[in-house]
Amino acid sequence: MNVKKGTIYKIAKHSFGNFNSAETLKVTSHSRSIVSFTLGNKKGYGSMPLQHLRYLLKKNELAEVLDEKLMDDGS
């Protein structure tokens, strides 16, 4: 899995509570095994291990947004 700066992920509705009620997560940096991100609508920021991001993708908690124009996340 290739994680790139600027990639936007849509957060599954059942997981909003785990992400401060944000609908999107945008990768701001990736160094070694840590991914930093901001949440949509300026609801926060954070970081997580790359392994955990992969887990969230596998469990369909996050889904990559392929067309950013469709997302109006305020960030």
Short mmCIF file of C-alpha atoms in Angstrom, two decimals:
data_model
loop_
_atom_site.label_atom_id
_atom_site.label_comp_id
_atom_site.label_asym_id
_atom_site.label_seq_id
_atom_site.Cartn_x
_atom_site.Cartn_y
_atom_site.Cartn_z
CA MET A 1 0.00 0.00 0.00
CA ASN A 2 1.34 3.37 -1.05
CA VAL A 3 0.36 6.25 1.24
CA LYS A 4 0.82 9.68 -0.31
CA LYS A 5 0.57 13.15 1.17
CA GLY A 6 -2.76 14.71 0.23
CA THR A 7 -4.68 11.43 -0.02
CA ILE A 8 -8.24 11.79 1.29
CA TYR A 9 -10.15 8.96 2.93
CA LYS A 10 -13.90 8.88 3.62
CA ILE A 11 -14.72 7.71 7.13
CA ALA A 12 -17.48 5.09 7.48
CA LYS A 13 -20.61 6.43 9.23
CA HIS A 14 -20.37 3.87 12.02
CA SER A 15 -16.84 5.17 12.77
CA PHE A 16 -17.59 8.90 12.99
CA GLY A 17 -17.42 8.73 16.78
CA ASN A 18 -13.82 7.51 16.62
CA PHE A 19 -12.84 10.50 14.45
CA ASN A 20 -14.46 13.43 16.28
CA SER A 21 -17.54 13.20 14.03
CA ALA A 22 -15.50 14.07 10.91
CA GLU A 23 -16.46 12.61 7.55
CA THR A 24 -12.99 12.69 5.97
CA LEU A 25 -9.36 12.17 6.86
CA LYS A 26 -6.55 13.76 4.81
CA VAL A 27 -2.94 12.54 4.99
CA THR A 28 -0.58 15.45 5.72
CA SER A 29 2.66 13.49 5.98
CA HIS A 30 4.06 9.98 6.00
CA SER A 31 7.46 9.16 7.43
CA ARG A 32 8.62 5.62 8.01
CA SER A 33 5.81 3.91 9.90
CA ILE A 34 3.81 6.97 11.07
CA VAL A 35 1.02 8.70 9.14
CA SER A 36 -0.08 12.22 10.16
CA PHE A 37 -3.52 13.48 9.17
CA THR A 38 -6.13 16.20 9.52
CA LEU A 39 -9.84 15.60 9.87
CA GLY A 40 -12.41 17.23 7.59
CA ASN A 41 -14.25 20.42 8.58
CA LYS A 42 -11.29 21.33 10.82
CA LYS A 43 -12.38 18.81 13.45
CA GLY A 44 -8.84 17.94 14.50
CA TYR A 45 -5.60 16.27 13.56
CA GLY A 46 -3.44 13.39 14.68
CA SER A 47 -1.16 10.56 13.72
CA MET A 48 -1.26 6.80 13.70
CA PRO A 49 1.00 3.90 12.82
CA LEU A 50 0.89 2.91 9.15
CA GLN A 51 -0.10 -0.60 10.25
CA HIS A 52 -3.25 0.80 11.92
CA LEU A 53 -4.19 2.76 8.78
CA ARG A 54 -3.90 -0.47 6.80
CA TYR A 55 -6.13 -2.21 9.36
CA LEU A 56 -8.79 0.52 9.07
CA LEU A 57 -8.76 0.21 5.28
CA LYS A 58 -9.04 -3.59 5.48
CA LYS A 59 -12.00 -3.36 7.86
CA ASN A 60 -13.71 -0.75 5.62
CA GLU A 61 -13.57 1.92 8.33
CA LEU A 62 -11.84 4.18 5.75
CA ALA A 63 -12.17 4.29 1.97
CA GLU A 64 -9.95 6.27 -0.37
CA VAL A 65 -11.68 9.12 -2.20
CA LEU A 66 -10.64 8.94 -5.84
CA ASP A 67 -12.23 12.21 -6.99
CA GLU A 68 -11.56 15.04 -4.53
CA LYS A 69 -14.03 17.29 -6.38
CA LEU A 70 -16.87 15.14 -5.07
CA MET A 71 -15.84 15.79 -1.47
CA ASP A 72 -16.65 19.11 0.18
CA ASP A 73 -14.92 18.57 3.51
CA GLY A 74 -13.95 22.16 4.25
CA SER A 75 -10.25 21.48 4.51
#
